[in-house]
XYZ file of C-alpha atoms in Angstrom:
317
model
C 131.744 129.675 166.055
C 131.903 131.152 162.800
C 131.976 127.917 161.019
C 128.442 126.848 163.082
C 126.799 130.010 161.918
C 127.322 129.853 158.137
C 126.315 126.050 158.414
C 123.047 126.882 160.102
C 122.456 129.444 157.471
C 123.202 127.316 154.438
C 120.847 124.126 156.287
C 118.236 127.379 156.942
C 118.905 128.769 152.835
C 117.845 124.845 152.103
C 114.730 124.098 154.468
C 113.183 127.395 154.199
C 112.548 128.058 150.198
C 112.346 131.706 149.013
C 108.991 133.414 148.641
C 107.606 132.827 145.585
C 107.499 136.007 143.124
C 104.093 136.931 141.679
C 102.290 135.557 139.790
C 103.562 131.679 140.136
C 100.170 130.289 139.268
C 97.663 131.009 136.810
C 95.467 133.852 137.699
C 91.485 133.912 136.830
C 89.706 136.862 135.308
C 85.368 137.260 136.355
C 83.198 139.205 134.194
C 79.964 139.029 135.086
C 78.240 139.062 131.459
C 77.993 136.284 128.742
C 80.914 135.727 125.882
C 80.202 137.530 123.333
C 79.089 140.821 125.071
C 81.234 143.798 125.150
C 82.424 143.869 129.175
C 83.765 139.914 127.742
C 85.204 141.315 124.893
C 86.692 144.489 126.382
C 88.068 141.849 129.105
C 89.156 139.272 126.649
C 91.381 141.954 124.151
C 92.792 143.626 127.874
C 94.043 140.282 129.171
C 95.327 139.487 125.341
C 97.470 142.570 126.688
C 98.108 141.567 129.720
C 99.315 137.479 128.843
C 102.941 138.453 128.330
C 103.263 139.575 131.990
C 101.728 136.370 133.140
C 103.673 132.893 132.273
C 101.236 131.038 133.749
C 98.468 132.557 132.035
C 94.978 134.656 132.793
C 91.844 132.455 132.436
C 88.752 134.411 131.826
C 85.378 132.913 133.629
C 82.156 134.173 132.295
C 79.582 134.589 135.250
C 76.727 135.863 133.796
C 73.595 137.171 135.481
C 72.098 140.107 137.572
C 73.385 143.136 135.272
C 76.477 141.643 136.151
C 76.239 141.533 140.342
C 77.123 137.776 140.281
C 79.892 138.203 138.839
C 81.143 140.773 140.598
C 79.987 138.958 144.139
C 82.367 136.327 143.466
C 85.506 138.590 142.291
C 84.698 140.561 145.370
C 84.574 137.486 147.988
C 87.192 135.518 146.311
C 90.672 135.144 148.275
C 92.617 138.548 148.210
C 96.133 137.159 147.109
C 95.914 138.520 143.533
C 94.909 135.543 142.089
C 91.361 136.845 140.799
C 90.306 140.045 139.183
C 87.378 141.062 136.907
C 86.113 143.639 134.767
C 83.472 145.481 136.019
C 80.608 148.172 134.759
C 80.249 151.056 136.883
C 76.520 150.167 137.091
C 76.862 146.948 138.954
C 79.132 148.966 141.595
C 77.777 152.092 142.121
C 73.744 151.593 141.374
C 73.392 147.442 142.053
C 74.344 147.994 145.781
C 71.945 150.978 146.369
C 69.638 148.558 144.891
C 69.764 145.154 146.255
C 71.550 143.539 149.041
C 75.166 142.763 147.942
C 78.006 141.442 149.747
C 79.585 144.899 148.088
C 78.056 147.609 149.779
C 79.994 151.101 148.611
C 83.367 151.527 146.639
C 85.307 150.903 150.103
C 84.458 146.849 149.815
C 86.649 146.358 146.537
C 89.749 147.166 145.448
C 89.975 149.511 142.163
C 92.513 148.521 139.951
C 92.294 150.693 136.976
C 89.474 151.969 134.440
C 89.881 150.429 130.915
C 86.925 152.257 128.920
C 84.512 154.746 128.709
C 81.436 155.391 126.654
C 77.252 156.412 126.230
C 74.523 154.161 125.216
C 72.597 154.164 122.594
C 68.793 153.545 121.675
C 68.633 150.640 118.474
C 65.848 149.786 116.614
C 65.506 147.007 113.873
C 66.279 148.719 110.196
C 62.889 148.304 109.536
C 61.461 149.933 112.173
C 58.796 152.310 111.636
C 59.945 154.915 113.672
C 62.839 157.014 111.716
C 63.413 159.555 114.725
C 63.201 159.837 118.095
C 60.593 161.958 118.043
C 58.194 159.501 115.804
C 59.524 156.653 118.616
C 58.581 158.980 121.570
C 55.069 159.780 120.143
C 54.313 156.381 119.190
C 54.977 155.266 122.828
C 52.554 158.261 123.824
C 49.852 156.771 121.597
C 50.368 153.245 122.889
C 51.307 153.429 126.867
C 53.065 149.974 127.547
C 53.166 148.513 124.445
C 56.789 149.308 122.912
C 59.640 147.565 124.812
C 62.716 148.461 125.321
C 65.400 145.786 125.962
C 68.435 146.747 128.375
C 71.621 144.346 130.282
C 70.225 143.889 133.236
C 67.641 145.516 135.985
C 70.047 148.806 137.772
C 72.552 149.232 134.859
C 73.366 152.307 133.416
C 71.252 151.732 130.128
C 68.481 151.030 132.461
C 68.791 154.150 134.191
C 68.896 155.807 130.687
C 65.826 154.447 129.703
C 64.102 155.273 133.184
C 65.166 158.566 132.903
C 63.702 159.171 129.087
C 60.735 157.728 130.035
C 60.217 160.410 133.198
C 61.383 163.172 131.377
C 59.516 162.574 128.129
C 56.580 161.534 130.274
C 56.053 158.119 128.331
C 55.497 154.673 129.612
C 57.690 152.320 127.937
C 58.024 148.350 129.115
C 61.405 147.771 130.139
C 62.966 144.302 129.067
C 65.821 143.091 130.981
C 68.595 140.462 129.406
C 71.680 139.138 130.821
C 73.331 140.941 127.565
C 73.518 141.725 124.054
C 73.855 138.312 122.950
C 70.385 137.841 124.512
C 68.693 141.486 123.516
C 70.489 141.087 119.747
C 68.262 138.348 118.586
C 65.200 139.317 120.563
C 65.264 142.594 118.529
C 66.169 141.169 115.383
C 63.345 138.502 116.168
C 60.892 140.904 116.652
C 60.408 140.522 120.549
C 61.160 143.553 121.276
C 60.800 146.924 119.801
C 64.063 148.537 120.498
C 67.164 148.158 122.896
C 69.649 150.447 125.018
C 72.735 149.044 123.632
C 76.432 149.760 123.877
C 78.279 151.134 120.717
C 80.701 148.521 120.246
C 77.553 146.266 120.068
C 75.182 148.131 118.013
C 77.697 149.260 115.662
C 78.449 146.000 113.437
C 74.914 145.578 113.290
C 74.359 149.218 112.244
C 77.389 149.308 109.385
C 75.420 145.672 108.475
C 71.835 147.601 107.771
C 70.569 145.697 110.547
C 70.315 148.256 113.494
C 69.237 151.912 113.257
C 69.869 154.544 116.138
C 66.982 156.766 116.999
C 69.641 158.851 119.611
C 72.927 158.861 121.465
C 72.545 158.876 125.762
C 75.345 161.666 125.495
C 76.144 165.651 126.301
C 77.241 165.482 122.704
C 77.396 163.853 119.391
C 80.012 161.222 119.335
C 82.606 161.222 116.493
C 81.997 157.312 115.950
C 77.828 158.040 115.592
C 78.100 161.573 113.428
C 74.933 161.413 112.019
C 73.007 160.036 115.342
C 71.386 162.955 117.608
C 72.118 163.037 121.106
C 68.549 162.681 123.281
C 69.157 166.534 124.515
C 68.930 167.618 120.847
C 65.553 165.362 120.470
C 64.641 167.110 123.420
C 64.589 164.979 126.194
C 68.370 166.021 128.441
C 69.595 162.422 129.460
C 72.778 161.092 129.984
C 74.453 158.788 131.204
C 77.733 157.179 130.754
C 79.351 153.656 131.541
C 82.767 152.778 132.538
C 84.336 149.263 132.789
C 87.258 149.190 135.487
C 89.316 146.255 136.376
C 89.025 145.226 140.442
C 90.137 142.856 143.320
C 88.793 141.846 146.236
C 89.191 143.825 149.621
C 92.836 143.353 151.188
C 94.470 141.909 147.635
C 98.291 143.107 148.553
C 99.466 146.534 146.981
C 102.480 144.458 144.877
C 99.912 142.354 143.183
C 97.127 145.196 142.569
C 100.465 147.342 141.395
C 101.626 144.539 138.982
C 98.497 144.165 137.687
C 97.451 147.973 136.931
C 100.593 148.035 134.952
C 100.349 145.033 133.336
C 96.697 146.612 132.185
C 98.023 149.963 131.809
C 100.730 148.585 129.221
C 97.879 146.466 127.259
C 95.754 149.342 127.246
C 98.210 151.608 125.493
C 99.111 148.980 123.397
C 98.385 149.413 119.646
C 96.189 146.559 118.989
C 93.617 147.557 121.885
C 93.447 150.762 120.267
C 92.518 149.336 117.124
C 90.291 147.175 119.007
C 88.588 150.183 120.906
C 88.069 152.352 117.094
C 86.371 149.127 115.816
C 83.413 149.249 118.522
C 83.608 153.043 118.839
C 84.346 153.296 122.747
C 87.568 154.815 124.018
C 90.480 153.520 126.242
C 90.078 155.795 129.187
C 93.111 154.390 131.798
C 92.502 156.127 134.988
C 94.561 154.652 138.230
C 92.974 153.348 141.493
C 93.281 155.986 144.063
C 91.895 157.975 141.462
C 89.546 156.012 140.773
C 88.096 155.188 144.067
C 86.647 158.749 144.346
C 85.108 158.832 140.784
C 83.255 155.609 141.781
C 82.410 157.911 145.325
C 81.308 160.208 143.329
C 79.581 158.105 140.641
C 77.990 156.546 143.675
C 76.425 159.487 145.662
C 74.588 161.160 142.337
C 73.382 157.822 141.724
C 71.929 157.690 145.347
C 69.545 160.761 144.200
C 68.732 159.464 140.693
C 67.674 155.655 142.332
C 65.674 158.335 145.029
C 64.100 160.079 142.169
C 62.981 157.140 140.406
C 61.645 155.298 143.657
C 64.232 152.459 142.992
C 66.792 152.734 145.697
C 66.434 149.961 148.529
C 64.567 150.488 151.693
């Protein structure tokens, strides 16, 4: 009797292989902007990170479009097995749904992994530019309603909602210009399409140190140590602010082992020395933040933004 046993569990040990540990395959990254943008670079230098945890390797798909909503529909429909992930802005999640119809609907649809970065907007103009303050730029636009644009990544993202807001609470009318990212709005600045652009620091700031780029003010509570000499908007005298965060997410249902191994596999790139270096060269900063927390920042993020879209007359019936 004995004997029978341990033979059906060795022929059982044969037919029925072990589970397979994750990650046995390759696993693909989404970020819903074009290569060369920040939210692709920030991605990019986080999986860099990341590779050593993953043998198989982390293949990073560009989906560009939307103020980054396609992108982020396809992470969020793809198969939850832990096999896709993307970097997201908190723009496309917690202002794109309020705004348009989206198989993501709140911060319950997704699965937060963890936040990578943090950081405020800022408003570029060509180093020629007439305007040498924001002041000059604001009274310029008074003089001319509609004629200065203003180019920002995407209708509903939170450079958008800067520029929205400036433009209600300095009572000017300014034509908004939307691009699927800097890699569009760069040369349509430089080319003289457009007059000026809501741009991310890590973006603006090579151009900037090149004498390329000037900014007129900072979309932050307070002067940032990587922009000394660049005014916030409140000290111009117009109060807006708003931030940006990119977070790393799954789809609905991905299993808690995979979403773990991931977050720490982030976590550990994140802290790693050459993604700090990488954050001080485009003057954001690594801000790490877990996903139960995170979940009710995004709830939070979410609900203010309900009133702000309400304000503006741009949340969807």
């Amino acid at each position: 009797m004995i004997r029978s046993v341990l033979a059906l569990a060795l022929v059982l040990s044969i037919a029925v292989p072990a589970a397979a540990e994750y990650p046995d395959r390759p696993v693909t990254a989404l970020v819903g902007y074009p290569a060369g943008g920040l939210a692709d670079l920030v991605l990019r230098a986080t999986v860099e990170g990341m590779k050593k945890k993953f043998p198989k390797g982390i293949a990073v798909v560009n989906r560009p479009g939307a103020g980054g909503s396609i992108g982020a529909s396809e992470m969020s429909q793809a198969k939850p097995d832990g096999y896709t992930f993307g970097l997201t802005p908190l723009s496309t999640l917690v202002i794109h749904p309020q705004m348009y119809d989206l198989p993501y609907k709140t911060p319950d649809d997704y699965t937060p992994i963890i936040n990578v970065v943090s950081y405020y907007p800022l408003l570029v103009v060509r180093q020629d530019a007439p305007w040498k303050t924001a002041q000059e730029l604001i009274a310029a636009a008074k003089a001319a309603p509609g004629k200065l644009r203003v180019g920002v990544p995407g209708e509903g993202t939170s450079s958008h909602l800067n520029l929205e807001e400036l433009k209600r609470v300095a009572g000017v009318d300014l034509t908004h210009v939307p691009f699927a990212g800097w890699a569009e709005s760069s040369p349509a600045l430089l080319g003289g399409h457009i007059e000026a652009v809501v741009a991310q620091p890590g973006e603006a700031k090579p151009q900037m140190d090149a004498k390329r780029m000037r900014a007129l003010g900072l979309f932050q509570p307070t002067r940032s140590p990587f922009f000394a000499d660049v005014p916030t908007w409140k000290e111009a005298g117009y109060d807006v602010a708003n931030g940006v965060w990119f977070l790393l997410m799954a789809p609905k249902g991905t299993p808690k082992e995979a979403v773990k191994f991931l977050h720490d596999a982030a976590r550990a790139a994140i802290e790693d020395a050459p993604f700090a270096a990488f954050t001080r060269a485009r003057a954001i900063e690594a801000d790490p933040r877990p996903g139960e927390v995170l979940r009710a920042d995004l709830w939070r993020e979410f609900r203010a933004h309900t009133e702000i879209l309400k304000r503006l007359g741009m949340l969807k019936k």
